[in-house]
Amino acid sequence: MSLIAEEPELPYQRPPLSKKYLAGEMAPDRLLFRHQSFYDEHRVELHLGVKAVRLDATAHQVTLSDGRQLTYDGLLLCLGATARRLTCPGAELAGVHYLRGLADVEPIRTGFKPKARIVIVGGGYIGLETAATSIHMGCEATVLEMADRVMNRVVAPVTSDYFAREHRAHGVEILCDTRVVRLEGEGRVERVVCADGSSRAADVVLAGVGAIAATALASDAGLACDNGIVVDEFCRTSDPSIFAAGDCTNHPSLRYARRVRLESVDNAFEQGKTAALNLLGRQVVHDRVPWFWSDQFDNKLLIVGLAEGHDRQVLRGTPESRSFSVCYLKGRELLAVEAINHSKDYMAARKLIAERAPLNPDKLADPLIALKEAV
Ligand SMILES: Cc1cc2nc3c(=O)[nH]c(=O)nc-3n(C[C@H](O)[C@H](O)[C@H](O)COP(=O)(O)OP(=O)(O)OC[C@H]3O[C@@H](n4cnc5c(N)ncnc54)[C@H](O)[C@@H]3O)c2cc1C
């Protein structure tokens, strides 16, 4: 078994990169999934710091950036995603950062000095988590979001409002409906200019404006790609000896009867496991209700399911209590829940969504009735 990875480090988890690790509160070796001894013991040959630059699906051969060629019987592509880049004038200035990998962290952390003015472009998870961490490190933070509310793609307005309030209460300046048009500075970024002519002084700019599935290796090899490498429920690509898993895939969600591309740890783990079993000749279907978490200050946001297609939202509890959930229903069927500081609702929702249990919306709206009892 060979594992090829462009990054030089042993495989590691990314979520702490915007949270505790960025804050300097987590030792680097705690990021690792496994230590070297695990790979040795399981006879996994690591090719770290080399990129797979060419895939020849006919010859079953992968060419590496150091010129070597590896032949495979089965291949699993877990290529992940790359941070979307800013394209406005000034985007190339020093002091403009993206956060995707371990190597990105040190330069960002160096700039996060007490009182440093951090301007974050994008009010999604990465932007907001980084804003919270920068405040924790004593910086001043401004978040510029193009949409009318933060995390607008993934949560209900009530949840966006709650998180915007939490950030403001900690001193983050959040500006919505604000589009960045230009970055200015003499060699290094000094200012971020917005479409309405306003500007913010910046010592560091962090752009959290989304991620793009890494598909080049697959598409150049002729594999079907469409916002991700297209796979079936067995994680198989359009080539039967090549599988793909994680952020790079466009895969069928059986629960929701549509194709999705997800950026979540759980999906990467579970799809990876399923793909590995299928590579070994089993016939295992990837069938998960997706879930995701985000930590911002002392808040934990847990999202389970996909809300698209809902016809009703039910709020359980109140934002004022700092613990509430938003339930998305289609008829009586629960499609998704976003639970804010409410792991019980999240746990119950995972089960109810998977089972498609018909719910009673009146019971659901009563936070004193446990979610699992709202059937
Ligand atoms: C800062 C940050 C915070 C996050 N926080 C959360 C969170 O709180 N909760 C959550 O659920 N998810 C979170 N995520 C998302 C989560 O980390 C990803 O969904 C997960 O890492 C996806 O795993 P993956 O294996 O599909 O891809 P990746 O983790 O991106 O790994 C892909 C790897 O493939 C390598 N690679 C790509 N092309 C090649 C090639 N041609 N040759 C060799 N190697 C190659 C890349 O360098 C990379 O190391 C976060 C992500 C980031 C960046």
Short mmCIF file of C-alpha atoms and ligand atoms in Angstrom, two decimals:
data_model
loop_
_atom_site.label_atom_id
_atom_site.label_comp_id
_atom_site.label_asym_id
_atom_site.label_seq_id
_atom_site.Cartn_x
_atom_site.Cartn_y
_atom_site.Cartn_z
CA MET A 1 0.00 0.00 0.00
CA SER A 2 1.41 3.35 -1.01
CA LEU A 3 0.20 6.72 0.21
CA ILE A 4 1.19 9.70 -1.90
CA ALA A 5 0.81 13.16 -0.35
CA GLU A 6 1.96 16.52 -1.61
CA GLU A 7 2.31 17.95 1.89
CA PRO A 8 5.52 16.93 3.67
CA GLU A 9 3.90 16.24 7.06
CA LEU A 10 2.40 12.96 8.23
CA PRO A 11 -1.37 13.09 7.55
CA TYR A 12 -3.05 15.45 10.02
CA GLN A 13 -6.47 16.85 10.89
CA ARG A 14 -7.35 20.32 9.57
CA PRO A 15 -10.12 21.58 11.91
CA PRO A 16 -7.72 22.79 14.65
CA LEU A 17 -5.88 24.95 12.08
CA SER A 18 -8.47 27.70 12.47
CA LYS A 19 -9.03 27.04 16.16
CA LYS A 20 -6.71 25.83 18.95
CA TYR A 21 -3.69 25.13 16.77
CA LEU A 22 -3.75 28.60 15.24
CA ALA A 23 -4.00 30.05 18.75
CA GLY A 24 -0.83 28.15 19.68
CA GLU A 25 -2.74 26.06 22.23
CA MET A 26 -2.21 22.67 20.64
CA ALA A 27 1.07 20.84 20.08
CA PRO A 28 1.80 19.92 16.43
CA ASP A 29 1.97 16.18 17.13
CA ARG A 30 -1.61 16.24 18.41
CA LEU A 31 -2.72 17.12 14.88
CA LEU A 32 -1.49 13.83 13.47
CA PHE A 33 -3.96 11.06 12.75
CA ARG A 34 -1.24 8.44 13.31
CA HIS A 35 2.42 8.43 14.14
CA GLN A 36 5.10 7.01 11.86
CA SER A 37 5.09 3.69 13.77
CA PHE A 38 1.48 3.04 12.68
CA TYR A 39 2.39 3.30 9.00
CA ASP A 40 5.48 1.11 9.52
CA GLU A 41 3.49 -1.50 11.42
CA HIS A 42 0.81 -1.65 8.71
CA ARG A 43 3.34 -1.61 5.90
CA VAL A 44 2.05 1.63 4.41
CA GLU A 45 4.75 3.09 2.21
CA LEU A 46 4.61 6.86 2.58
CA HIS A 47 5.60 9.15 -0.30
CA LEU A 48 5.38 12.51 1.44
CA GLY A 49 6.18 15.86 -0.11
CA VAL A 50 5.60 14.56 -3.63
CA LYS A 51 2.70 15.34 -5.89
CA ALA A 52 0.94 12.93 -8.22
CA VAL A 53 1.32 14.90 -11.44
CA ARG A 54 -0.09 12.49 -13.97
CA LEU A 55 -2.52 9.62 -13.92
CA ASP A 56 -2.57 7.17 -16.79
CA ALA A 57 -5.77 5.22 -16.25
CA THR A 58 -5.09 2.90 -19.17
CA ALA A 59 -1.60 1.90 -18.01
CA HIS A 60 -2.67 1.98 -14.32
CA GLN A 61 0.22 4.27 -13.59
CA VAL A 62 0.75 7.38 -11.46
CA THR A 63 3.68 9.69 -12.17
CA LEU A 64 5.09 11.61 -9.20
CA SER A 65 6.63 15.08 -9.18
CA ASP A 66 10.06 13.55 -8.50
CA GLY A 67 9.80 11.56 -11.74
CA ARG A 68 9.02 8.18 -10.19
CA GLN A 69 6.17 6.09 -11.52
CA LEU A 70 3.95 3.83 -9.44
CA THR A 71 1.75 1.12 -10.90
CA TYR A 72 -1.52 0.25 -9.20
CA ASP A 73 -4.17 -2.45 -9.17
CA GLY A 74 -6.56 -0.13 -7.39
CA LEU A 75 -6.36 3.62 -6.83
CA LEU A 76 -8.11 5.88 -4.33
CA LEU A 77 -8.13 9.62 -4.99
CA CYS A 78 -8.53 11.75 -1.84
CA LEU A 79 -7.37 15.01 -3.36
CA GLY A 80 -9.36 17.33 -1.12
CA ALA A 81 -9.96 20.94 -2.06
CA THR A 82 -7.94 24.12 -2.38
CA ALA A 83 -8.74 27.55 -0.97
CA ARG A 84 -10.46 29.82 -3.48
CA ARG A 85 -8.24 32.83 -4.21
CA LEU A 86 -9.18 36.48 -4.30
CA THR A 87 -8.99 37.91 -7.80
CA CYS A 88 -9.32 41.64 -7.06
CA PRO A 89 -6.41 44.06 -7.60
CA GLY A 90 -3.86 43.80 -4.80
CA ALA A 91 -4.66 40.16 -4.05
CA GLU A 92 -0.99 39.28 -4.61
CA LEU A 93 0.32 41.65 -1.92
CA ALA A 94 2.29 40.25 1.02
CA GLY A 95 0.18 39.87 4.13
CA VAL A 96 -2.76 38.32 2.26
CA HIS A 97 -3.35 34.78 3.49
CA TYR A 98 -5.47 31.67 2.95
CA LEU A 99 -5.95 28.88 5.44
CA ARG A 100 -6.07 25.33 4.15
CA GLY A 101 -2.93 23.50 5.28
CA LEU A 102 -0.42 23.36 8.09
CA ALA A 103 2.10 25.42 6.12
CA ASP A 104 -0.40 28.30 5.99
CA VAL A 105 -0.62 28.58 9.77
CA GLU A 106 2.79 29.91 10.80
CA PRO A 107 2.74 33.04 8.60
CA ILE A 108 -0.80 33.82 9.76
CA ARG A 109 0.05 33.27 13.41
CA THR A 110 3.11 35.51 13.10
CA GLY A 111 0.86 38.35 11.98
CA PHE A 112 -1.71 37.77 14.74
CA LYS A 113 0.12 39.95 17.27
CA PRO A 114 -1.77 41.78 20.03
CA LYS A 115 -3.54 44.85 18.58
CA ALA A 116 -2.79 43.78 14.98
CA ARG A 117 -5.62 44.76 12.65
CA ILE A 118 -6.93 41.60 11.01
CA VAL A 119 -9.34 41.97 8.12
CA ILE A 120 -11.13 38.78 7.19
CA VAL A 121 -12.76 38.53 3.80
CA GLY A 122 -15.71 36.12 3.99
CA GLY A 123 -18.07 35.41 6.86
CA GLY A 124 -18.23 31.63 6.46
CA TYR A 125 -16.90 29.01 8.89
CA ILE A 126 -13.22 29.59 8.25
CA GLY A 127 -13.58 33.37 8.39
CA LEU A 128 -15.60 33.38 11.59
CA GLU A 129 -13.52 30.75 13.37
CA THR A 130 -10.37 32.66 12.47
CA ALA A 131 -11.93 35.93 13.63
CA ALA A 132 -12.77 34.34 17.00
CA THR A 133 -9.24 32.96 17.33
CA SER A 134 -7.66 36.30 16.42
CA ILE A 135 -9.68 38.07 19.12
CA HIS A 136 -8.60 35.39 21.58
CA MET A 137 -5.00 36.23 20.61
CA GLY A 138 -5.53 39.94 21.34
CA CYS A 139 -5.98 41.20 17.77
CA GLU A 140 -8.61 43.52 16.36
CA ALA A 141 -10.80 41.75 13.82
CA THR A 142 -13.11 42.91 11.05
CA VAL A 143 -15.14 40.49 8.94
CA LEU A 144 -16.31 41.70 5.52
CA GLU A 145 -19.13 39.60 4.09
CA MET A 146 -20.64 40.12 0.66
CA ALA A 147 -24.03 38.52 1.52
CA ASP A 148 -26.60 40.06 3.83
CA ARG A 149 -25.66 37.77 6.73
CA VAL A 150 -22.84 35.53 7.91
CA MET A 151 -22.83 31.80 7.05
CA ASN A 152 -25.77 32.57 4.75
CA ARG A 153 -25.27 29.46 2.63
CA VAL A 154 -25.52 27.02 5.49
CA VAL A 155 -27.62 28.29 8.40
CA ALA A 156 -30.98 29.96 9.09
CA PRO A 157 -31.17 33.74 9.59
CA VAL A 158 -31.76 33.27 13.33
CA THR A 159 -28.48 31.35 13.61
CA SER A 160 -26.60 33.92 11.51
CA ASP A 161 -27.93 36.67 13.77
CA TYR A 162 -26.93 34.75 16.88
CA PHE A 163 -23.35 34.24 15.69
CA ALA A 164 -23.01 37.82 14.43
CA ARG A 165 -24.13 39.04 17.87
CA GLU A 166 -21.71 36.71 19.65
CA HIS A 167 -18.84 37.98 17.49
CA ARG A 168 -19.77 41.63 18.01
CA ALA A 169 -20.04 41.05 21.77
CA HIS A 170 -16.42 39.86 21.67
CA GLY A 171 -15.33 42.91 19.72
CA VAL A 172 -15.37 41.61 16.13
CA GLU A 173 -16.59 44.18 13.63
CA ILE A 174 -18.91 42.42 11.19
CA LEU A 175 -19.96 44.19 8.01
CA CYS A 176 -22.45 42.42 5.74
CA ASP A 177 -23.51 43.50 2.23
CA THR A 178 -19.88 44.51 1.86
CA ARG A 179 -17.94 43.49 -1.20
CA VAL A 180 -14.17 43.84 -1.32
CA VAL A 181 -12.99 45.38 -4.59
CA ARG A 182 -9.33 46.16 -3.98
CA LEU A 183 -6.42 45.61 -1.61
CA GLU A 184 -3.87 48.43 -1.33
CA GLY A 185 -0.40 48.81 0.10
CA GLU A 186 3.25 49.44 -0.75
CA GLY A 187 4.46 45.87 -1.34
CA ARG A 188 2.47 44.71 1.66
CA VAL A 189 -1.25 44.96 2.28
CA GLU A 190 -2.23 48.06 4.28
CA ARG A 191 -5.88 48.62 3.35
CA VAL A 192 -8.94 46.78 2.12
CA VAL A 193 -11.26 48.83 -0.08
CA CYS A 194 -14.97 47.96 -0.43
CA ALA A 195 -17.46 48.57 -3.26
CA ASP A 196 -19.18 51.40 -1.37
CA GLY A 197 -15.87 53.30 -1.22
CA SER A 198 -15.26 52.59 2.46
CA SER A 199 -11.99 51.00 3.55
CA ARG A 200 -10.39 49.28 6.53
CA ALA A 201 -6.76 49.47 7.59
CA ALA A 202 -5.21 46.01 7.67
CA ASP A 203 -2.00 44.50 9.00
CA VAL A 204 -3.11 41.04 7.88
CA VAL A 205 -5.82 39.93 5.45
CA LEU A 206 -7.24 36.45 5.70
CA ALA A 207 -9.48 35.38 2.84
CA GLY A 208 -12.00 32.65 3.65
CA VAL A 209 -13.96 32.70 0.44
CA GLY A 210 -14.63 29.02 -0.14
CA ALA A 211 -12.82 25.99 -1.48
CA ILE A 212 -12.62 24.37 -4.88
CA ALA A 213 -12.50 20.60 -5.35
CA ALA A 214 -9.07 19.44 -6.52
CA THR A 215 -9.98 17.58 -9.68
CA ALA A 216 -7.17 18.35 -12.16
CA LEU A 217 -5.40 14.98 -11.82
CA ALA A 218 -8.68 13.15 -12.39
CA SER A 219 -10.05 15.30 -15.20
CA ASP A 220 -6.72 15.25 -17.07
CA ALA A 221 -6.91 11.45 -16.90
CA GLY A 222 -10.36 11.52 -18.49
CA LEU A 223 -12.40 10.74 -15.37
CA ALA A 224 -15.84 12.32 -15.21
CA CYS A 225 -15.76 15.52 -13.11
CA ASP A 226 -18.50 18.04 -12.38
CA ASN A 227 -17.89 20.21 -9.31
CA GLY A 228 -15.86 17.30 -7.97
CA ILE A 229 -14.85 13.87 -9.18
CA VAL A 230 -18.08 12.10 -10.05
CA VAL A 231 -18.47 8.85 -8.07
CA ASP A 232 -21.31 6.40 -7.52
CA GLU A 233 -22.65 5.16 -4.17
CA PHE A 234 -19.71 2.74 -4.01
CA CYS A 235 -17.28 5.70 -4.32
CA ARG A 236 -16.26 4.40 -7.74
CA THR A 237 -15.28 6.91 -10.43
CA SER A 238 -16.07 6.55 -14.13
CA ASP A 239 -13.04 4.20 -14.22
CA PRO A 240 -13.90 0.97 -12.36
CA SER A 241 -10.43 0.57 -10.81
CA ILE A 242 -10.31 4.14 -9.46
CA PHE A 243 -12.22 5.28 -6.38
CA ALA A 244 -12.46 8.71 -4.82
CA ALA A 245 -13.46 10.03 -1.40
CA GLY A 246 -13.77 13.21 0.62
CA ASP A 247 -13.94 16.89 -0.34
CA CYS A 248 -12.96 16.17 -3.95
CA THR A 249 -16.04 14.07 -4.76
CA ASN A 250 -19.42 14.77 -6.25
CA HIS A 251 -21.35 11.82 -4.84
CA PRO A 252 -24.92 10.60 -4.50
CA SER A 253 -26.62 11.17 -1.16
CA LEU A 254 -29.05 8.28 -0.91
CA ARG A 255 -30.96 9.87 1.98
CA TYR A 256 -31.62 13.04 -0.02
CA ALA A 257 -31.82 11.50 -3.50
CA ARG A 258 -29.46 13.98 -5.09
CA ARG A 259 -25.78 14.51 -5.76
CA VAL A 260 -23.71 16.54 -3.33
CA ARG A 261 -20.18 17.76 -2.72
CA LEU A 262 -19.41 18.07 0.97
CA GLU A 263 -16.53 19.59 2.88
CA SER A 264 -16.67 17.84 6.22
CA VAL A 265 -14.46 15.59 8.27
CA ASP A 266 -17.18 13.00 8.79
CA ASN A 267 -17.79 12.66 5.07
CA ALA A 268 -14.06 12.35 4.35
CA PHE A 269 -13.65 9.65 7.01
CA GLU A 270 -16.73 7.64 6.12
CA GLN A 271 -16.42 7.85 2.37
CA GLY A 272 -12.74 6.99 2.69
CA LYS A 273 -13.54 3.87 4.69
CA THR A 274 -16.24 2.77 2.27
CA ALA A 275 -14.01 3.38 -0.72
CA ALA A 276 -11.21 1.35 0.88
CA LEU A 277 -13.52 -1.62 1.49
CA ASN A 278 -14.78 -1.47 -2.08
CA LEU A 279 -11.20 -1.31 -3.36
CA LEU A 280 -10.73 -4.61 -1.56
CA GLY A 281 -13.63 -6.12 -3.48
CA ARG A 282 -16.53 -5.63 -1.08
CA GLN A 283 -19.78 -4.01 -2.19
CA VAL A 284 -20.37 -1.41 0.50
CA VAL A 285 -22.68 1.54 -0.10
CA HIS A 286 -21.80 5.01 1.22
CA ASP A 287 -25.03 6.11 2.86
CA ARG A 288 -24.61 8.76 5.55
CA VAL A 289 -26.61 11.66 6.86
CA PRO A 290 -23.98 14.41 6.58
CA TRP A 291 -22.91 16.34 9.64
CA PHE A 292 -20.52 19.17 10.39
CA TRP A 293 -19.40 21.23 13.37
CA SER A 294 -17.92 24.68 13.93
CA ASP A 295 -16.47 26.18 17.11
CA GLN A 296 -16.63 29.96 17.54
CA PHE A 297 -15.70 31.45 20.93
CA ASP A 298 -17.43 29.15 23.43
CA ASN A 299 -20.19 28.21 20.97
CA LYS A 300 -20.53 24.87 19.27
CA LEU A 301 -22.58 24.76 16.11
CA LEU A 302 -23.59 21.27 14.98
CA ILE A 303 -25.34 20.81 11.66
CA VAL A 304 -26.82 17.49 10.65
CA GLY A 305 -28.62 16.75 7.39
CA LEU A 306 -29.28 18.91 4.35
CA ALA A 307 -31.94 21.60 4.62
CA GLU A 308 -32.53 22.19 0.90
CA GLY A 309 -36.11 21.41 -0.08
CA HIS A 310 -37.63 22.12 3.36
CA ASP A 311 -41.04 23.77 3.57
CA ARG A 312 -40.97 24.74 7.23
CA GLN A 313 -38.50 25.82 9.91
CA VAL A 314 -39.20 25.21 13.58
CA LEU A 315 -37.19 26.97 16.29
CA ARG A 316 -36.62 25.03 19.51
CA GLY A 317 -35.64 27.24 22.42
CA THR A 318 -34.44 30.83 22.12
CA PRO A 319 -31.16 32.40 21.04
CA GLU A 320 -31.26 34.40 24.29
CA SER A 321 -30.80 31.16 26.24
CA ARG A 322 -27.61 30.51 24.15
CA SER A 323 -28.84 26.99 23.48
CA PHE A 324 -31.35 26.40 20.68
CA SER A 325 -31.98 24.44 17.49
CA VAL A 326 -33.46 25.13 14.11
CA CYS A 327 -35.33 22.16 12.63
CA TYR A 328 -36.03 21.94 8.91
CA LEU A 329 -39.09 19.94 7.90
CA LYS A 330 -40.60 18.79 4.66
CA GLY A 331 -44.12 17.90 5.60
CA ARG A 332 -43.60 15.94 8.80
CA GLU A 333 -40.22 14.63 7.82
CA LEU A 334 -37.12 16.06 9.47
CA LEU A 335 -34.52 17.01 6.84
CA ALA A 336 -31.90 18.82 8.90
CA VAL A 337 -31.16 20.41 12.25
CA GLU A 338 -28.68 23.07 13.25
CA ALA A 339 -28.06 22.82 16.96
CA ILE A 340 -26.36 25.69 18.77
CA ASN A 341 -24.82 24.56 22.06
CA HIS A 342 -27.34 21.73 22.07
CA SER A 343 -25.67 18.38 21.48
CA LYS A 344 -28.74 16.47 22.68
CA ASP A 345 -30.86 17.80 19.80
CA TYR A 346 -28.04 17.07 17.41
CA MET A 347 -27.74 13.44 18.60
CA ALA A 348 -31.51 12.88 18.42
CA ALA A 349 -31.68 14.52 14.99
CA ARG A 350 -29.08 12.20 13.51
CA LYS A 351 -31.31 9.25 14.28
CA LEU A 352 -34.63 10.86 13.35
CA ILE A 353 -33.33 12.12 10.00
CA ALA A 354 -31.91 8.73 9.08
CA GLU A 355 -35.11 6.92 10.11
CA ARG A 356 -37.38 9.46 8.37
CA ALA A 357 -39.63 9.30 11.41
CA PRO A 358 -42.75 11.49 10.96
CA LEU A 359 -42.65 14.31 13.53
CA ASN A 360 -45.25 16.30 15.36
CA PRO A 361 -44.38 19.97 14.67
CA ASP A 362 -46.18 21.19 17.81
CA LYS A 363 -44.17 18.91 20.05
CA LEU A 364 -41.05 19.82 18.10
CA ALA A 365 -41.54 23.51 18.88
CA ASP A 366 -41.64 22.81 22.61
CA PRO A 367 -38.07 22.82 23.91
CA LEU A 368 -39.22 21.11 27.10
CA ILE A 369 -40.12 18.02 25.06
CA ALA A 370 -36.99 16.10 24.07
CA LEU A 371 -36.49 16.06 20.29
CA LYS A 372 -36.52 12.28 20.25
CA GLU A 373 -40.01 12.39 21.83
CA ALA A 374 -41.41 14.66 19.09
CA VAL A 375 -42.38 11.75 16.86
C1 LIG B 1 -9.00 25.49 8.55
C2 LIG B 1 -10.04 24.40 8.35
C3 LIG B 1 -10.96 24.14 9.38
C4 LIG B 1 -11.90 23.12 9.21
N1 LIG B 1 -12.78 22.88 10.22
C5 LIG B 1 -13.68 21.87 10.09
C6 LIG B 1 -14.58 21.56 11.16
O1 LIG B 1 -14.58 22.20 12.21
N2 LIG B 1 -15.44 20.52 10.98
C7 LIG B 1 -15.48 19.77 9.83
O2 LIG B 1 -16.28 18.83 9.71
N3 LIG B 1 -14.65 20.07 8.80
C8 LIG B 1 -13.76 21.10 8.91
N4 LIG B 1 -12.91 21.38 7.87
C9 LIG B 1 -13.02 20.60 6.61
C10 LIG B 1 -12.23 19.31 6.69
O3 LIG B 1 -10.96 19.54 7.20
C11 LIG B 1 -12.17 18.69 5.31
O4 LIG B 1 -13.50 18.37 4.96
C12 LIG B 1 -11.30 17.44 5.28
O5 LIG B 1 -9.97 17.76 5.56
C13 LIG B 1 -11.41 16.77 3.93
O6 LIG B 1 -10.53 15.70 3.88
P1 LIG B 1 -9.99 15.17 2.47
O7 LIG B 1 -9.09 14.04 2.80
O8 LIG B 1 -11.12 14.98 1.55
O9 LIG B 1 -9.14 16.38 1.86
P2 LIG B 1 -7.89 17.17 2.44
O10 LIG B 1 -7.91 17.18 3.93
O11 LIG B 1 -7.88 18.48 1.72
O12 LIG B 1 -6.64 16.30 1.98
C14 LIG B 1 -6.30 16.18 0.62
C15 LIG B 1 -4.81 16.01 0.54
O13 LIG B 1 -4.45 15.61 -0.77
C16 LIG B 1 -3.27 16.31 -1.16
N5 LIG B 1 -3.22 16.32 -2.62
C17 LIG B 1 -4.05 16.94 -3.48
N6 LIG B 1 -3.69 16.71 -4.76
C18 LIG B 1 -2.61 15.92 -4.69
C19 LIG B 1 -1.77 15.33 -5.68
N7 LIG B 1 -2.00 15.51 -6.99
N8 LIG B 1 -0.72 14.58 -5.27
C20 LIG B 1 -0.47 14.38 -3.95
N9 LIG B 1 -1.24 14.90 -2.98
C21 LIG B 1 -2.29 15.67 -3.34
C22 LIG B 1 -3.44 17.66 -0.52
O14 LIG B 1 -2.20 18.32 -0.41
C23 LIG B 1 -4.03 17.28 0.83
O15 LIG B 1 -3.03 17.03 1.77
C24 LIG B 1 -11.95 22.38 8.00
C25 LIG B 1 -11.04 22.67 6.97
C26 LIG B 1 -10.09 23.68 7.14
C27 LIG B 1 -9.12 23.96 6.03
#
